[in-house]
Coordinates of C-alpha atoms in Angstrom, one line a residue:
M1 CA 0.0 0.0 0.0
A2 CA 1.3 3.4 -0.9
I3 CA 0.0 6.9 0.0
V4 CA 0.2 9.3 -2.9
K5 CA 1.2 12.9 -2.1
D6 CA 1.2 16.0 -4.5
N7 CA 0.8 14.1 -7.7
I8 CA -1.4 16.0 -10.1
L9 CA -2.2 12.9 -12.2
M10 CA -3.3 10.8 -9.3
Q11 CA -5.6 13.6 -7.9
L12 CA -8.2 12.6 -10.6
V13 CA -7.7 8.8 -10.9
R14 CA -9.9 6.4 -8.9
G15 CA -10.6 2.7 -9.4
T16 CA -8.7 -0.4 -10.6
L17 CA -6.0 -0.3 -13.2
G18 CA -5.3 -3.5 -15.2
K19 CA -6.7 -5.8 -12.6
Q20 CA -3.6 -5.2 -10.5
I21 CA -3.7 -1.8 -8.7
T22 CA -6.6 -0.2 -6.9
I23 CA -6.6 3.6 -6.3
Y24 CA -9.0 5.1 -3.7
E25 CA -9.4 8.0 -1.3
R26 CA -9.7 7.6 2.4
N27 CA -9.8 10.4 4.9
G28 CA -8.5 12.9 2.3
Q29 CA -5.5 10.7 1.3
I30 CA -5.1 9.0 -2.0
I31 CA -4.0 5.3 -1.5
M32 CA -2.6 2.9 -4.1
A33 CA -2.8 -0.8 -3.2
K34 CA -2.6 -4.2 -4.8
K35 CA -6.0 -5.3 -6.0
R36 CA -7.4 -7.9 -3.7
G37 CA -9.5 -10.8 -5.0
P38 CA -11.9 -13.1 -3.2
S39 CA -10.5 -15.6 -0.7
K40 CA -10.1 -19.1 -1.9
K41 CA -10.5 -20.5 1.7
K42 CA -13.9 -21.8 2.9
P43 CA -15.2 -19.6 5.7
T44 CA -15.3 -21.1 9.2
Q45 CA -18.5 -21.4 11.2
K46 CA -17.4 -18.4 13.4
Q47 CA -16.9 -16.3 10.2
L48 CA -20.3 -17.3 8.9
E49 CA -21.9 -16.3 12.2
A50 CA -20.1 -12.9 12.2
R51 CA -21.2 -12.3 8.6
H52 CA -24.8 -13.1 9.5
K53 CA -24.7 -10.8 12.6
M54 CA -23.2 -8.0 10.4
T55 CA -26.0 -8.5 7.8
I56 CA -28.6 -8.1 10.5
A57 CA -26.8 -5.1 12.0
S58 CA -26.7 -3.5 8.5
M59 CA -30.4 -4.0 7.9
R60 CA -31.3 -2.5 11.3
A61 CA -29.0 0.5 10.6
H62 CA -30.7 1.2 7.3
I63 CA -34.1 1.1 9.0
M64 CA -33.0 3.3 11.9
L65 CA -31.5 5.9 9.6
E66 CA -34.9 6.5 7.9
D67 CA -35.7 8.6 11.1
P68 CA -34.0 12.0 10.6
Q69 CA -33.5 12.6 14.4
I70 CA -31.8 9.2 14.9
K71 CA -29.7 9.9 11.8
A72 CA -28.6 13.3 13.2
Y73 CA -27.8 11.6 16.5
Y74 CA -25.5 9.0 14.9
Q75 CA -23.9 11.7 12.6
S76 CA -23.0 13.8 15.7
L77 CA -21.1 10.8 17.1
A78 CA -19.2 10.1 13.8
G79 CA -15.5 10.9 13.8
P80 CA -13.2 11.6 10.8
G81 CA -13.8 9.2 8.0
Q82 CA -17.0 7.9 9.5
N83 CA -20.7 8.6 8.9
A84 CA -24.1 8.0 10.5
Y85 CA -24.4 4.6 8.8
N86 CA -21.0 3.4 10.4
M87 CA -22.2 4.5 13.8
A88 CA -25.7 2.9 13.4
V89 CA -24.1 -0.4 12.3
K90 CA -21.7 -0.3 15.3
D91 CA -24.7 0.2 17.6
A92 CA -26.8 -2.5 16.0
Y93 CA -23.9 -5.0 16.2
R94 CA -23.6 -4.9 20.0
S95 CA -26.3 -5.5 22.6
P96 CA -26.6 -3.4 25.7
E97 CA -25.2 -4.7 29.0
V98 CA -27.1 -5.1 32.3
Q99 CA -24.4 -4.4 34.9
N100 CA -26.5 -4.7 38.1
I101 CA -30.0 -5.3 39.5
R102 CA -30.6 -4.0 43.0
L103 CA -33.7 -4.0 45.2
E104 CA -34.4 -1.2 47.6
D105 CA -37.7 -1.5 49.5
E106 CA -40.3 -2.1 46.8
E107 CA -38.1 -0.6 44.0
V108 CA -36.1 -2.4 41.4
I109 CA -33.0 -0.5 40.3
V110 CA -31.3 -1.6 37.1
T111 CA -27.9 -0.4 36.1
A112 CA -27.6 -0.7 32.3
K113 CA -25.0 0.5 29.8
D114 CA -24.6 0.7 26.0
E115 CA -21.9 2.2 24.0
F116 CA -24.4 4.6 22.5
R117 CA -27.7 4.8 24.4
V118 CA -30.1 2.5 26.3
A119 CA -33.6 3.1 24.9
A120 CA -35.8 1.2 27.3
V121 CA -35.8 -1.1 30.3
E122 CA -38.7 -3.3 31.0
V123 CA -39.2 -5.1 34.3
K124 CA -41.4 -8.1 35.1
V125 CA -42.0 -9.4 38.6
I126 CA -43.0 -13.1 38.9
D127 CA -44.0 -14.9 42.1
A128 CA -43.0 -18.4 43.1
D129 CA -46.0 -20.0 41.3
G130 CA -45.0 -18.3 38.0
V131 CA -47.7 -15.7 38.1
V132 CA -46.8 -12.2 36.9
T133 CA -47.5 -9.8 39.8
G134 CA -46.3 -6.7 38.1
S135 CA -44.7 -5.5 34.9
G136 CA -43.8 -2.2 33.2
R137 CA -41.2 0.2 32.0
A138 CA -38.5 1.5 34.2
V139 CA -37.8 5.3 34.4
L140 CA -34.3 6.6 33.7
G141 CA -32.7 8.2 36.8
R142 CA -30.8 11.5 36.9
N143 CA -27.4 9.8 36.6
G144 CA -28.2 8.5 33.2
V145 CA -27.3 4.9 34.0
D146 CA -29.8 3.7 36.6
W147 CA -33.4 2.8 35.7
Y148 CA -36.1 2.7 38.4
Y149 CA -39.2 0.5 38.5
K150 CA -41.6 0.8 41.5
A151 CA -43.0 -2.7 42.1
T152 CA -46.3 -3.4 44.0
A153 CA -44.7 -6.4 45.7
L154 CA -41.5 -8.4 45.6
P155 CA -42.7 -11.9 46.6
A156 CA -40.1 -14.2 48.3
G157 CA -39.2 -17.2 46.1
G158 CA -40.1 -15.2 43.0
R159 CA -38.0 -13.6 40.4
V160 CA -37.4 -10.3 38.6
I161 CA -36.8 -10.4 34.8
V162 CA -35.2 -7.4 33.2
V163 CA -35.1 -6.7 29.5
V164 CA -32.8 -3.9 28.3
K165 CA -33.1 -2.6 24.8
D166 CA -30.9 -0.1 22.8
L167 CA -31.9 2.1 19.9
P168 CA -31.7 -0.6 17.3
G169 CA -33.9 -2.9 19.5
N170 CA -31.2 -5.4 20.6
P171 CA -32.5 -7.0 23.8
T172 CA -30.5 -8.2 26.8
V173 CA -32.4 -10.3 29.3
K174 CA -31.2 -10.8 32.9
E175 CA -33.0 -12.5 35.8
L176 CA -32.7 -12.0 39.6
L177 CA -34.1 -14.5 42.0
L178 CA -35.9 -13.1 45.1
T179 CA -35.1 -14.7 48.4

């Protein structure tokens, strides 16, 4: 790979020359590189899974960028050589993380984190017999990380199921057993 500097001829040339050299521009620099062809190796199972995950992330990114407000949000996070689509794919590729679930009196406090933004936290309280005693959306606290849900009751032997979603809709489910 070579970076071209101050060459008047190369300022206007882009593409592939003679199936051997590719010339392209990246971050304002003109780059000449050997033309790459398709790999002759069969992809591994892990590579196929990563490709499938990337395909889904790309489709979600295209859908999200139809909303002008979300597109502006991602564009504001883009760095040099990046755009809103790059940021949307990055967000759609990774799911949010539930760091902690705490109980204080009759309140469920969920600490959730995402590289971009957690969009919603849903809490479901189930008693020991498997009956849902309460469910609903948690409210974001002032610190921007903790989400609060006021439960009617936290029955012993039951469980609390938390579903955290980010902007693309990736869910992360975590469960806490009540003692």
